[in-house]
Amino acid sequence: MDQEQAMKDVQAAVRRHKGAQKRLEDAHDNLRDVLRAARDAGVRQAELVKATGYTREHVRRLLLPDDRQP
């Protein structure tokens, strides 16, 4: 592989990574919105823990307001 092709491969990998990172952030935001809506509808945190398989602390952090996110 020559240097030009190597750089094209690097650039393509960076584009894929940035796209994947954006999709992950969007999925995370959606999860937080859905969990908050469930909580607001009266679903208990313990049920959210069971449904997600996350720890209680993880669910608690996901439910924090945006300005208190770690």
mmCIF file of C-alpha atoms in Angstrom:
data_model
loop_
_atom_site.group_PDB
_atom_site.id
_atom_site.type_symbol
_atom_site.label_atom_id
_atom_site.label_comp_id
_atom_site.label_asym_id
_atom_site.label_seq_id
_atom_site.Cartn_x
_atom_site.Cartn_y
_atom_site.Cartn_z
ATOM 1 C CA MET A 1 0.000 0.000 0.000
ATOM 2 C CA ASP A 2 1.387 3.397 -0.904
ATOM 3 C CA GLN A 3 1.169 6.508 1.261
ATOM 4 C CA GLU A 4 -1.609 8.090 -0.800
ATOM 5 C CA GLN A 5 -3.844 5.040 -0.409
ATOM 6 C CA ALA A 6 -2.975 4.806 3.281
ATOM 7 C CA MET A 7 -4.095 8.408 3.815
ATOM 8 C CA LYS A 8 -7.344 7.770 1.919
ATOM 9 C CA ASP A 9 -7.951 4.762 4.169
ATOM 10 C CA VAL A 10 -7.271 6.881 7.267
ATOM 11 C CA GLN A 11 -9.676 9.594 6.094
ATOM 12 C CA ALA A 12 -12.386 7.036 5.331
ATOM 13 C CA ALA A 13 -11.933 5.418 8.743
ATOM 14 C CA VAL A 14 -12.197 8.821 10.445
ATOM 15 C CA ARG A 15 -15.435 9.602 8.545
ATOM 16 C CA ARG A 16 -16.905 6.234 9.593
ATOM 17 C CA HIS A 17 -15.845 6.789 13.199
ATOM 18 C CA LYS A 18 -17.354 10.282 13.341
ATOM 19 C CA GLY A 19 -20.583 8.964 11.840
ATOM 20 C CA ALA A 20 -20.721 6.126 14.355
ATOM 21 C CA GLN A 21 -19.988 8.526 17.210
ATOM 22 C CA LYS A 22 -22.847 10.812 16.097
ATOM 23 C CA ARG A 23 -25.256 7.854 15.852
ATOM 24 C CA LEU A 24 -24.215 6.738 19.346
ATOM 25 C CA GLU A 25 -24.826 10.222 20.763
ATOM 26 C CA ASP A 26 -28.239 10.346 19.073
ATOM 27 C CA ALA A 27 -29.146 6.894 20.445
ATOM 28 C CA HIS A 28 -28.019 7.941 23.932
ATOM 29 C CA ASP A 29 -30.146 11.103 23.769
ATOM 30 C CA ASN A 30 -33.113 9.049 22.601
ATOM 31 C CA LEU A 31 -32.643 6.548 25.431
ATOM 32 C CA ARG A 32 -32.579 9.362 27.986
ATOM 33 C CA ASP A 33 -35.753 10.868 26.487
ATOM 34 C CA VAL A 34 -37.567 7.522 26.529
ATOM 35 C CA LEU A 35 -36.477 6.730 30.095
ATOM 36 C CA ARG A 36 -37.573 10.171 31.279
ATOM 37 C CA ALA A 37 -40.946 9.783 29.553
ATOM 38 C CA ALA A 38 -41.406 6.394 31.223
ATOM 39 C CA ARG A 39 -40.518 7.883 34.606
ATOM 40 C CA ASP A 40 -42.920 10.784 34.014
ATOM 41 C CA ALA A 41 -45.622 8.242 33.135
ATOM 42 C CA GLY A 42 -45.140 6.641 36.535
ATOM 43 C CA VAL A 43 -42.772 3.769 35.778
ATOM 44 C CA ARG A 44 -40.622 3.137 38.832
ATOM 45 C CA GLN A 45 -36.853 3.306 38.601
ATOM 46 C CA ALA A 46 -36.614 -0.329 39.713
ATOM 47 C CA GLU A 47 -38.685 -1.342 36.679
ATOM 48 C CA LEU A 48 -36.438 0.717 34.407
ATOM 49 C CA VAL A 49 -33.414 -1.076 35.870
ATOM 50 C CA LYS A 50 -35.012 -4.439 35.105
ATOM 51 C CA ALA A 51 -36.036 -3.393 31.599
ATOM 52 C CA THR A 52 -32.631 -1.991 30.638
ATOM 53 C CA GLY A 53 -30.325 -4.334 32.479
ATOM 54 C CA TYR A 54 -28.364 -1.287 33.629
ATOM 55 C CA THR A 55 -27.357 -0.698 37.214
ATOM 56 C CA ARG A 56 -29.538 1.494 39.390
ATOM 57 C CA GLU A 57 -26.784 4.127 39.393
ATOM 58 C CA HIS A 58 -26.563 4.126 35.596
ATOM 59 C CA VAL A 59 -30.323 4.598 35.251
ATOM 60 C CA ARG A 60 -30.227 7.330 37.894
ATOM 61 C CA ARG A 61 -27.530 9.186 35.924
ATOM 62 C CA LEU A 62 -29.460 8.830 32.671
ATOM 63 C CA LEU A 63 -32.497 10.386 34.356
ATOM 64 C CA LEU A 64 -30.615 13.433 35.636
ATOM 65 C CA PRO A 65 -31.568 16.773 34.077
ATOM 66 C CA ASP A 66 -29.326 17.906 31.223
ATOM 67 C CA ASP A 67 -27.601 20.530 33.326
ATOM 68 C CA ARG A 68 -26.608 17.899 35.922
ATOM 69 C CA GLN A 69 -25.257 15.276 33.508
ATOM 70 C CA PRO A 70 -21.726 14.112 34.377
#
